[in-house]
Short mmCIF file of C-alpha atoms in Angstrom, two decimals:
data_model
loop_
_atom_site.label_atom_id
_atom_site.label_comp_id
_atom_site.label_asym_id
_atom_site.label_seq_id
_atom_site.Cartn_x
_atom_site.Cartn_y
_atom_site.Cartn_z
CA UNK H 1 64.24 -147.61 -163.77
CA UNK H 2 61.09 -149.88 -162.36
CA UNK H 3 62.41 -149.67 -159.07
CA UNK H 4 62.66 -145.59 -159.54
CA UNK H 5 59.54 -145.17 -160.57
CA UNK H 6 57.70 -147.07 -157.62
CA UNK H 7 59.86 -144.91 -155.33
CA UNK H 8 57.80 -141.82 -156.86
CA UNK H 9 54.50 -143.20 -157.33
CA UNK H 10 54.33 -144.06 -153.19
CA UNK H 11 55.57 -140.57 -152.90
CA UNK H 12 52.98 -139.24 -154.38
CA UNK H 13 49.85 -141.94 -153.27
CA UNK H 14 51.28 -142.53 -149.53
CA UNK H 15 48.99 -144.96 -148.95
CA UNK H 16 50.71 -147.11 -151.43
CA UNK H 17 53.25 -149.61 -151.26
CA UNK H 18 56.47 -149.65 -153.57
CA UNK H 19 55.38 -152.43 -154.80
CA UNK H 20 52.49 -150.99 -156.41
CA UNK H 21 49.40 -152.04 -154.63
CA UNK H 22 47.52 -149.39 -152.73
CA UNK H 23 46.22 -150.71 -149.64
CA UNK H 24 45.19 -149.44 -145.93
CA UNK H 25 48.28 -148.67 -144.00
CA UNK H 26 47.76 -147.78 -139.87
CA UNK H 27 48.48 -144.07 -139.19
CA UNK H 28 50.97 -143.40 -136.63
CA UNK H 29 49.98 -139.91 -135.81
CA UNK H 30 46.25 -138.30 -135.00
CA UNK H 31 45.55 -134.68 -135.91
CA UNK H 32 44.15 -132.61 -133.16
CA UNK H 33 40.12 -132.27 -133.01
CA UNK H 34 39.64 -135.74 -135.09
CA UNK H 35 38.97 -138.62 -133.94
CA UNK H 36 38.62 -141.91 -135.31
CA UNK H 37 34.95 -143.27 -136.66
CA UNK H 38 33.48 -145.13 -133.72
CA UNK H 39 35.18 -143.27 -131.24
CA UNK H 40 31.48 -141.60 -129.91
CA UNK H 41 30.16 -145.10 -128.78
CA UNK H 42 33.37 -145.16 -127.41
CA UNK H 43 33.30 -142.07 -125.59
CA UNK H 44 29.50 -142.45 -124.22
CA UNK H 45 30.74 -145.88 -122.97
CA UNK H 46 33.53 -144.61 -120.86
CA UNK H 47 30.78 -141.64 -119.65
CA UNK H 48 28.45 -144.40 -118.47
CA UNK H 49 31.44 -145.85 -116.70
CA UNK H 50 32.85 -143.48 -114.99
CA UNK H 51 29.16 -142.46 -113.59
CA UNK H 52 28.60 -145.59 -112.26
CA UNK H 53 31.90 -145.33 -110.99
CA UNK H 54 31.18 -141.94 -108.88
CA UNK H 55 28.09 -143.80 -108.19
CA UNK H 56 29.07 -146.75 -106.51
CA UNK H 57 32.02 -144.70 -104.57
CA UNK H 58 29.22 -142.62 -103.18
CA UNK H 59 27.18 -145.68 -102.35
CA UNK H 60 23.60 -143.93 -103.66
CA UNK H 61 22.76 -141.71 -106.48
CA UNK H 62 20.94 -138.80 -104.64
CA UNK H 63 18.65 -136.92 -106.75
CA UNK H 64 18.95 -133.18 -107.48
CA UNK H 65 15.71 -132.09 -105.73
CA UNK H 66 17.00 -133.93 -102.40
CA UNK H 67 20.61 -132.48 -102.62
CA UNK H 68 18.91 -128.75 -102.69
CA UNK H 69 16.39 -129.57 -100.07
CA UNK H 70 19.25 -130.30 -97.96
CA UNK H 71 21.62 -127.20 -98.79
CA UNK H 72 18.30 -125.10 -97.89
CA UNK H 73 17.31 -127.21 -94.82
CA UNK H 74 20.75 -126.66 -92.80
CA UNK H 75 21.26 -123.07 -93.83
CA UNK H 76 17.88 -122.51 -92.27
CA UNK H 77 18.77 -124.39 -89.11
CA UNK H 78 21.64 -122.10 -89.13
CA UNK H 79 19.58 -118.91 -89.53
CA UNK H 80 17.07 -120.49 -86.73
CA UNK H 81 19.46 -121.15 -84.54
CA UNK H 82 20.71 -117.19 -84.83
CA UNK H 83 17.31 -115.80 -84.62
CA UNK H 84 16.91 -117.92 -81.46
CA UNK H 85 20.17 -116.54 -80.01
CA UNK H 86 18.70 -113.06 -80.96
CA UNK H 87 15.56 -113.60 -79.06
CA UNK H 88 17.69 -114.86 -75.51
CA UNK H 89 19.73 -111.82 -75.73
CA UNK H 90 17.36 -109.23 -76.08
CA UNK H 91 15.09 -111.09 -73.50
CA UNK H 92 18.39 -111.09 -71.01
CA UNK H 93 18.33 -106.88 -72.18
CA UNK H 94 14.58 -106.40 -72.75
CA UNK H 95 14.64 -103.19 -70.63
CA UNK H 96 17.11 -101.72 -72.99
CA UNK H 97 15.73 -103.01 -76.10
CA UNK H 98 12.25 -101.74 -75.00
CA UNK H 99 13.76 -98.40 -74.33
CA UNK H 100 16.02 -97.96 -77.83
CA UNK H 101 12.58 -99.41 -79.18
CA UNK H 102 10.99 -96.90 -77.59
CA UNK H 103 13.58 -93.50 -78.62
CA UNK H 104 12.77 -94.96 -81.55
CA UNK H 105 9.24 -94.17 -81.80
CA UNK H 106 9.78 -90.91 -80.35
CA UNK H 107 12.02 -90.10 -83.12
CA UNK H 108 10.23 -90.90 -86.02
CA UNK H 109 7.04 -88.93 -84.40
CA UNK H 110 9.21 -86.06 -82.90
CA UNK H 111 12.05 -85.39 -85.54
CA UNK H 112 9.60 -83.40 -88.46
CA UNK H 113 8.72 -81.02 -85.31
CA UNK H 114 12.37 -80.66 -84.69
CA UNK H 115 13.22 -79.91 -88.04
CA UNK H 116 10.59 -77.22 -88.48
CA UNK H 117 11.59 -75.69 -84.95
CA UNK H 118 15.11 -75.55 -86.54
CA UNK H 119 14.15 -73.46 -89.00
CA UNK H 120 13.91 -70.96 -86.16
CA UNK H 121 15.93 -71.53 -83.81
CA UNK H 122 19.34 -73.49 -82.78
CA UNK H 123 19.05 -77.23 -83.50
CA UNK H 124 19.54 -78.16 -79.70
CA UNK H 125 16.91 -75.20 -78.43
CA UNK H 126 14.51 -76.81 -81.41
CA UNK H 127 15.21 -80.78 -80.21
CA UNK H 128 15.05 -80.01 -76.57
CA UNK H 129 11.70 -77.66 -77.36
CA UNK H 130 9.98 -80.42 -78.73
CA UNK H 131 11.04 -83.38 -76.73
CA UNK H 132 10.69 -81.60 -73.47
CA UNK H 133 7.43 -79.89 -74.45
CA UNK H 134 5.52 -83.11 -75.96
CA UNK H 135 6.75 -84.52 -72.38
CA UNK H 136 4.90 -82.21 -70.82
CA UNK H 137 1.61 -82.57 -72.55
CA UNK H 138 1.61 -86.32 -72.06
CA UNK H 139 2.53 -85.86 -68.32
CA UNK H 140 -0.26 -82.89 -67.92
CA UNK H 141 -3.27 -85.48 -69.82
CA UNK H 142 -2.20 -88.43 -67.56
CA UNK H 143 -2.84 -85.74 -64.48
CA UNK H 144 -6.06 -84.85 -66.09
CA UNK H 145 -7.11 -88.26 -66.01
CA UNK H 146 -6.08 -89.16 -62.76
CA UNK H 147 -8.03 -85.80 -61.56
CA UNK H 148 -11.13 -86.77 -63.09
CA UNK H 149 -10.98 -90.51 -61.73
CA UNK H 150 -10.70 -89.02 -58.35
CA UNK H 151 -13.46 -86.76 -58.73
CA UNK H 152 -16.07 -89.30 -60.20
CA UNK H 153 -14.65 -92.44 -58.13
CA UNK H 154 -17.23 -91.87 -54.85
CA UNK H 155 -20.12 -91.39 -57.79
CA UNK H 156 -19.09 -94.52 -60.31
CA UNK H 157 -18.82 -96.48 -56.95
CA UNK H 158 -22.28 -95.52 -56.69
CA UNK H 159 -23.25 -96.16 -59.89
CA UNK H 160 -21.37 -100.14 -60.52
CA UNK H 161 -23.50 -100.97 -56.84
CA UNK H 162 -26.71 -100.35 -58.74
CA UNK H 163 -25.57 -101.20 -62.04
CA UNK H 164 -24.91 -104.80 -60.72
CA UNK H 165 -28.13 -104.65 -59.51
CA UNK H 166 -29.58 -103.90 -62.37
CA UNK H 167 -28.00 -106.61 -64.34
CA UNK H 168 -28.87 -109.42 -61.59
CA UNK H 169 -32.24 -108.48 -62.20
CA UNK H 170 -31.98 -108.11 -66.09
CA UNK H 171 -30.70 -111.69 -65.98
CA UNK H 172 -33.22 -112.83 -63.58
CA UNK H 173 -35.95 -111.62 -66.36
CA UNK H 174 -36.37 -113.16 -69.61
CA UNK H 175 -35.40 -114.41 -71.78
CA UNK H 176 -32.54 -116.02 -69.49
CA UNK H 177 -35.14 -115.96 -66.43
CA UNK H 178 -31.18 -117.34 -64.33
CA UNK H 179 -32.11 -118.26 -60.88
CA UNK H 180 -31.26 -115.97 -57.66
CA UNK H 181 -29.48 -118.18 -56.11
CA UNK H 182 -27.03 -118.56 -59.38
CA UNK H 183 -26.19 -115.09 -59.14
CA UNK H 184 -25.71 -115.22 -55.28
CA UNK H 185 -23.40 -118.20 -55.35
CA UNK H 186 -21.36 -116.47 -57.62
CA UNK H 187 -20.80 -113.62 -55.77
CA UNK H 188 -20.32 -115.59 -53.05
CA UNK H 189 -17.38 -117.52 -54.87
CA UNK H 190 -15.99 -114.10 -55.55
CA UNK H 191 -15.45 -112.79 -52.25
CA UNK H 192 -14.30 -115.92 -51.29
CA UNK H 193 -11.64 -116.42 -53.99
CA UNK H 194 -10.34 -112.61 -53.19
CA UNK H 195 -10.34 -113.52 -49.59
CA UNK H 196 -8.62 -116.19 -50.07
CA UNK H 197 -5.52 -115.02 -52.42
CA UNK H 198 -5.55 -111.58 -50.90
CA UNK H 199 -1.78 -112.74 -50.13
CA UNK H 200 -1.41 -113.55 -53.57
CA UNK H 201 -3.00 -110.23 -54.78
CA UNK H 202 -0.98 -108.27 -52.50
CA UNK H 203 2.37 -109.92 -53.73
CA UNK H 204 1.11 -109.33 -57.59
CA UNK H 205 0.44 -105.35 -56.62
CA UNK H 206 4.08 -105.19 -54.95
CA UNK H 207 5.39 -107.16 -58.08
CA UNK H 208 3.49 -104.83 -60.29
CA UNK H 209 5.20 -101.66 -58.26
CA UNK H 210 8.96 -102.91 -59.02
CA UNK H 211 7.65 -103.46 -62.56
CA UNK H 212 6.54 -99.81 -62.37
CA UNK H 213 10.13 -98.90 -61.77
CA UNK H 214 12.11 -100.75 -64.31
CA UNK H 215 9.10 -99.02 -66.64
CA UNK H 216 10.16 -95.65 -65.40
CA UNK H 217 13.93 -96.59 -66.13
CA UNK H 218 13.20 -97.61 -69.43
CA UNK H 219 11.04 -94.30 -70.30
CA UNK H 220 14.16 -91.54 -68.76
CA UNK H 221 16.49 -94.00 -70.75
CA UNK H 222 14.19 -93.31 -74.19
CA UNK H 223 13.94 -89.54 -73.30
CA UNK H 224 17.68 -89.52 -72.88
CA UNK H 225 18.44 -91.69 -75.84
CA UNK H 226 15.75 -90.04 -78.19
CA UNK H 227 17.14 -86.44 -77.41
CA UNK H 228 20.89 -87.01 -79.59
CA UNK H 229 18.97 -89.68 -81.85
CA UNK H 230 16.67 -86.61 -83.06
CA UNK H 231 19.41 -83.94 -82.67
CA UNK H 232 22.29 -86.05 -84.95
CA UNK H 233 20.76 -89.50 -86.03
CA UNK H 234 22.68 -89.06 -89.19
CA UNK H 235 25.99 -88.37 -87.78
CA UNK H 236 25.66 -92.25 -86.02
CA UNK H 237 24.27 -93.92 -89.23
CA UNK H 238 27.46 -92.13 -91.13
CA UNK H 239 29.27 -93.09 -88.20
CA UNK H 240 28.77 -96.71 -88.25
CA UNK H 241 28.53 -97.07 -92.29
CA UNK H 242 32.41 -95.56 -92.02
CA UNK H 243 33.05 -98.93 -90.06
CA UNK H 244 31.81 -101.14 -92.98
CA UNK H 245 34.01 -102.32 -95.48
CA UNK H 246 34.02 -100.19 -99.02
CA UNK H 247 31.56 -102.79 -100.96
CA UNK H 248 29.03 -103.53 -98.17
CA UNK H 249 28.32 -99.82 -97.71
CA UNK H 250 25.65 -98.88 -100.45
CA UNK H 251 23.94 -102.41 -99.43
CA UNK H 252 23.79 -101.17 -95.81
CA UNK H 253 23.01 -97.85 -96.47
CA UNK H 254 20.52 -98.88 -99.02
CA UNK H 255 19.10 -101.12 -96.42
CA UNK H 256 19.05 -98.94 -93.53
CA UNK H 257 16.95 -95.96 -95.33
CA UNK H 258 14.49 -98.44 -96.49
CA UNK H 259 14.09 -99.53 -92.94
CA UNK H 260 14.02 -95.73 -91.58
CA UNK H 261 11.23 -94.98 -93.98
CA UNK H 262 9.17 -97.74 -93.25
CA UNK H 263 9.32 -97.64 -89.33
CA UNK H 264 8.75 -93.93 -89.62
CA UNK H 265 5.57 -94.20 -91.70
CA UNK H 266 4.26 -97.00 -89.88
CA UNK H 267 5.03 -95.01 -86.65
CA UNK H 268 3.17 -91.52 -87.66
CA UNK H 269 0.87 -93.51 -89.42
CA UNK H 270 -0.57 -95.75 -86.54
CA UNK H 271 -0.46 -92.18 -84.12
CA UNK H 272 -2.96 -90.84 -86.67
CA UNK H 273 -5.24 -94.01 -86.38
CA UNK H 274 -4.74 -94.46 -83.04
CA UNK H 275 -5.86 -90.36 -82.58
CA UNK H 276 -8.78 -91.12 -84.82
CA UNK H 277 -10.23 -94.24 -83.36
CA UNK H 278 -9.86 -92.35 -79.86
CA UNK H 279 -11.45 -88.88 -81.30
CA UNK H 280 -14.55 -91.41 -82.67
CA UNK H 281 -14.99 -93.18 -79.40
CA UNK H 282 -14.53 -89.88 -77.40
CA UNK H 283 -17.45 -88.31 -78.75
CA UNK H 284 -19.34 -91.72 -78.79
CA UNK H 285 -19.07 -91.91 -75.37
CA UNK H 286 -19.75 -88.44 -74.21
CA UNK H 287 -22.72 -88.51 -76.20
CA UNK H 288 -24.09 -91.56 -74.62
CA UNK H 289 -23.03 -90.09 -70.72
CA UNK H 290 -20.68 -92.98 -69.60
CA UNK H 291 -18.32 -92.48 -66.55
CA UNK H 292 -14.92 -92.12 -67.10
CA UNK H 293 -15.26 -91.38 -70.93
CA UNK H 294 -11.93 -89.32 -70.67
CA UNK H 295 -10.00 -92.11 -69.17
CA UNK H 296 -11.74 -94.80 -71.78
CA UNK H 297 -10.56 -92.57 -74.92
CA UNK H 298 -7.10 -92.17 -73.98
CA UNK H 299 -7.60 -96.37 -73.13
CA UNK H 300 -8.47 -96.51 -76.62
CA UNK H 301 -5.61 -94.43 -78.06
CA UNK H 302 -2.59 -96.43 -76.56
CA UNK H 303 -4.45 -99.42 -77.41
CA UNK H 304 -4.97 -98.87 -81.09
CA UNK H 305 -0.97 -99.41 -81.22
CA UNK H 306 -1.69 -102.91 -81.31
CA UNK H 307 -3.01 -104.04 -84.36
CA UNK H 308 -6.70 -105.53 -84.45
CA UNK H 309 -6.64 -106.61 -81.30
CA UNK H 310 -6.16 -103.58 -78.84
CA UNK H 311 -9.21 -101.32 -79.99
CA UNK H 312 -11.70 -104.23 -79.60
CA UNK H 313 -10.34 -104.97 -75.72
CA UNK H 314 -10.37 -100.92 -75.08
CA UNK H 315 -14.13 -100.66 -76.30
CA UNK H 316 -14.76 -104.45 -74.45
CA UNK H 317 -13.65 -102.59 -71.03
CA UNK H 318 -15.99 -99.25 -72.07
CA UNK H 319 -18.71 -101.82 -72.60
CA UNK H 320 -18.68 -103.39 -69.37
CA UNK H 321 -18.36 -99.44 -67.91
CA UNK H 322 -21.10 -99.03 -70.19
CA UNK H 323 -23.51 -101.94 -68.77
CA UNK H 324 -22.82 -101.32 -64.74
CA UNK H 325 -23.38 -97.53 -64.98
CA UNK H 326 -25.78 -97.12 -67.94
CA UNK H 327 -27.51 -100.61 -68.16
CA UNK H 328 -27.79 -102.71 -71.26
CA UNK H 329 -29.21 -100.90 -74.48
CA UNK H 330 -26.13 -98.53 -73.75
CA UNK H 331 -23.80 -100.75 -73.30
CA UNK H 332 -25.28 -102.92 -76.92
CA UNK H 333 -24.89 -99.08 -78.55
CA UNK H 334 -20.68 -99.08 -76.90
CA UNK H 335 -20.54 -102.82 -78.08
CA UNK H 336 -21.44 -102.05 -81.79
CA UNK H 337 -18.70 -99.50 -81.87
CA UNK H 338 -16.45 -102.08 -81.50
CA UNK H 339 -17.99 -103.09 -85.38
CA UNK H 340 -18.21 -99.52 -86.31
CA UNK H 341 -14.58 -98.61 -85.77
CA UNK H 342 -13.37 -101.93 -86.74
CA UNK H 343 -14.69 -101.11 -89.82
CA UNK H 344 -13.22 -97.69 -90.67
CA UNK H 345 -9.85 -98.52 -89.46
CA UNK H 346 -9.94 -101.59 -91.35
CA UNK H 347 -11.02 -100.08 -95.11
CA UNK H 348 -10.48 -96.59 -94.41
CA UNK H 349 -7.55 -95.43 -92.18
CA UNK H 350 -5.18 -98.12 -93.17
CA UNK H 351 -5.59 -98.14 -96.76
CA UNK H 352 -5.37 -93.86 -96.53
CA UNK H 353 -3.07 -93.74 -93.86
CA UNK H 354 -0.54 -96.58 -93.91
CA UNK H 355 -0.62 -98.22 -97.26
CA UNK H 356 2.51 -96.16 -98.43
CA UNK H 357 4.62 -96.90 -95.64
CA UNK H 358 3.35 -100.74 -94.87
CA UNK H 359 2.41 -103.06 -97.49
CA UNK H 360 0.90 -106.14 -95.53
CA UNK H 361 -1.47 -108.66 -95.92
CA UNK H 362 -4.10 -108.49 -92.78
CA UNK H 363 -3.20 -112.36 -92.17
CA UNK H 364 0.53 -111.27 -91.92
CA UNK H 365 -0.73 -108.68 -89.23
CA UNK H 366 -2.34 -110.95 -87.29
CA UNK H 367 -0.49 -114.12 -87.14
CA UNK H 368 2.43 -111.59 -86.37
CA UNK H 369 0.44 -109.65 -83.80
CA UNK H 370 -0.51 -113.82 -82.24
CA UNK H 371 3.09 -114.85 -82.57
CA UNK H 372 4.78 -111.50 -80.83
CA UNK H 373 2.18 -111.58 -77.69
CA UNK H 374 3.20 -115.72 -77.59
CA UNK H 375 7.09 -114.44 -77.18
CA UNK H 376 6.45 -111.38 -75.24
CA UNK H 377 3.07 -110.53 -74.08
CA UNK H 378 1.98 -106.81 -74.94
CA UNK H 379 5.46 -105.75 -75.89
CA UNK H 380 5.63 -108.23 -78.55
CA UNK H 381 2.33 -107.87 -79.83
CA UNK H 382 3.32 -103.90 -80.15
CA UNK H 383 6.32 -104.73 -81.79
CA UNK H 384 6.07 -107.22 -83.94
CA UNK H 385 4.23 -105.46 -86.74
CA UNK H 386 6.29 -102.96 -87.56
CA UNK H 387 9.20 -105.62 -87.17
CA UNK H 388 8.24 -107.39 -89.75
CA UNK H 389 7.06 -104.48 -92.05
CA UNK H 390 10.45 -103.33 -91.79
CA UNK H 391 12.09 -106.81 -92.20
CA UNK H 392 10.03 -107.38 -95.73
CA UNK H 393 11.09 -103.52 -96.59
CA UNK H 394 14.89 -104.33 -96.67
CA UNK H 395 14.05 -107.50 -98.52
CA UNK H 396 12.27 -105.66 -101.34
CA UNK H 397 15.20 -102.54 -101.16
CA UNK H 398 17.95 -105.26 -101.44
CA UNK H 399 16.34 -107.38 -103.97
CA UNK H 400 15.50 -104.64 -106.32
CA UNK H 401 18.10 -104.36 -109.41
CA UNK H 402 21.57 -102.70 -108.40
CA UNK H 403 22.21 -99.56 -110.30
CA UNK H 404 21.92 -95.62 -110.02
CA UNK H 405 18.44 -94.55 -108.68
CA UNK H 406 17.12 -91.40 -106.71
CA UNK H 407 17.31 -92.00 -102.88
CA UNK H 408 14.39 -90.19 -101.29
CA UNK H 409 15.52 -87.65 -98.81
CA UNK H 410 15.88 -89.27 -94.87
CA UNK H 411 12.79 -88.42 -92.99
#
């Protein structure tokens, strides 16, 4: 009966024994998700160890910062090393990439006039209309020029004989009172220096003749390139997104319009500056009766293409035009157009003309503008601008949230 009884009681109390007593008996079994009472010490402990483990294997512990630095440093070598590549290849093919640069340009300025022609006509008749016609304009002002040079060469000879003169003696007078025999010397060290190299010279003009060809190959290679680029653009750009795989084609097709628009705007947009500067020094300069103002405007209008740097040279050559034919106060009058104009392209044009389509800091501009004529004389300072306008364009269109939005119409 006693010995029944126990048997129940450590039934029900299991932590008793049948003897009676209750006391602490070791579990055999551990539920899942408890854990005993100083198993966190034990836990952290093991932690601790097993870092120092990892630690010592690696043989430093390299901090976070460092470890990202590092991950950033050689993906930019990488992406250095490609942009480098880029650079050799297109300087191997620099007549090509001038001339693709150059369809281009003709594009974005021609294809509007296309597309209202087409209204009209057939799309070829409209695309070979325009192209062929703003061909001929350009060709018929560079013969206008070269007419009138002809015509006032004998005269401006005339006139740089006694404006040299007249500057020997203006320099001879105060308040630089510069000795005669300074200003003799140095023309004496002229004509010696061009007698001299005249070898030299003669090599650099027969130089400068092949370069005139491979300039002429590159401009029939634009015409011809420009003509199906402005007649079916579209049907490439569809034609090489259809070689993309399926996900990469909104991101390229996102990336390309962005890059469209902004090349185009920046394109028609630095025509109308460059126009406008030209227009304000035109009149400027027909006003004031200096030789060769025809020749100096259209100077000024390819040179506004590069950015605060070519309309200050352009009006630097009127000047000089200015002092030999006109004397001094005229030529201080061309000089301070070089402030005037500065000034209106820099707070009027660009902000009115270009803002929309290029969204630059000036000391982008120019430290691109320095960096492109360091890689590539004038072609790179030309280019580089609107390079890297349309470089930070795709970086805003591709950064900008993912999701349904209203593409502007291809311009």
């Amino acid at each position: 009966m006693q010995v029944s009884d126990a048997l129940r009681r450590s039934r029900r109390h299991p932590g008793t024994e049948p003897g009676g007593s209750r006391g602490p008996r070791r579990m055999r079994y551990v539920v899942l998700g408890s854990r005993p009472a100083r198993g966190h010490g034990t836990v952290a402990r093991a932690r601790r160890a097993s870092a120092s483990a990892r630690g010592a294997g690696n043989g430093v512990d390299v901090h976070h910062g460092l470890k990202v630095s590092a991950a950033y440093a050689w993906r930019l070598l990488v992406l250095g090393a490609a942009v480098y590549a880029g650079f050799v290849i297109l300087g191997r093919l620099q007549l090509v990439a001038v001339a693709l640069f150059l369809a281009l340009v003709v594009t974005s300025v021609l294809r509007p006039l296309a597309d209202l022609l087409a209204r009209w006509l057939p799309r070829s008749l409209a695309v070979v209309v325009s192209v062929v016609g703003s061909l001929v304009l350009f060709l018929g002002l560079l013969a206008l020029v070269g007419e009138l040079v002809a015509s006032e060469w004998d005269q401006l000879g005339r006139e740089f004989s006694g404006g040299i003169g007249r500057i020997e003696r203006w320099l001879q007078g105060a308040p630089f009172h510069v000795s005669p025999t300074v200003t003799s010397n140095l023309q004496g060290k002229v004509n010696t220096f061009v007698s001299e190299h005249r070898s030299t010279l003669i090599t650099s003009a027969v130089s400068g003749a092949g370069r005139l060809v491979e300039v002429l190959t590159a401009g029939v290679l634009a015409l011809f390139c420009s003509l199906f680029f402005i007649h079916s653009g579209d049907r490439f750009w569809h034609w090489f997104q259809e070689l993309l795989p399926q996900p990469a084609r909104d991101p390229w097709n996102r990336a390309g319009r962005a890059a469209w628009r902004t090349f185009a705007g920046y394109t028609r947009g630095i025509v109308i500056v460059a126009a406008t500067n030209a227009v304000l020094v035109g009149i400027a300069l027909f006003v004031l009766r200096v030789p060769l103002a025809l020749p100096l405007t259209l100077l000024e209008f390819f040179a506004a293409f590069i950015p605060l740097v070519g309309s200050p040279i352009a009006l630097g050559v009127a000047t000089v035009v200015a002092l030999a034919s006109r004397g001094p106060v005229i030529a201080i009058v061309v000089l301070a157009l070089i402030v005037i104009v500065g000034q209106i392209e820099g707070h009027v044009l660009h902000p009115l003309v270009m803002s929309w389509a290029v969204r630059l800091h000036p000391v982008v501009v120019a430290v691109s503008v320095i960096a492109g004529s360091i890689l590539a004389g004038v072609i790179g300072a030309v280019v580089a601008v609107p390079m890297v306008s349309v470089a930070w364009a795709v970086h805003r269109e591709l950064r900008a949230p993912a999701g349904p939005r209203q593409r502007r119409a291809e311009t």
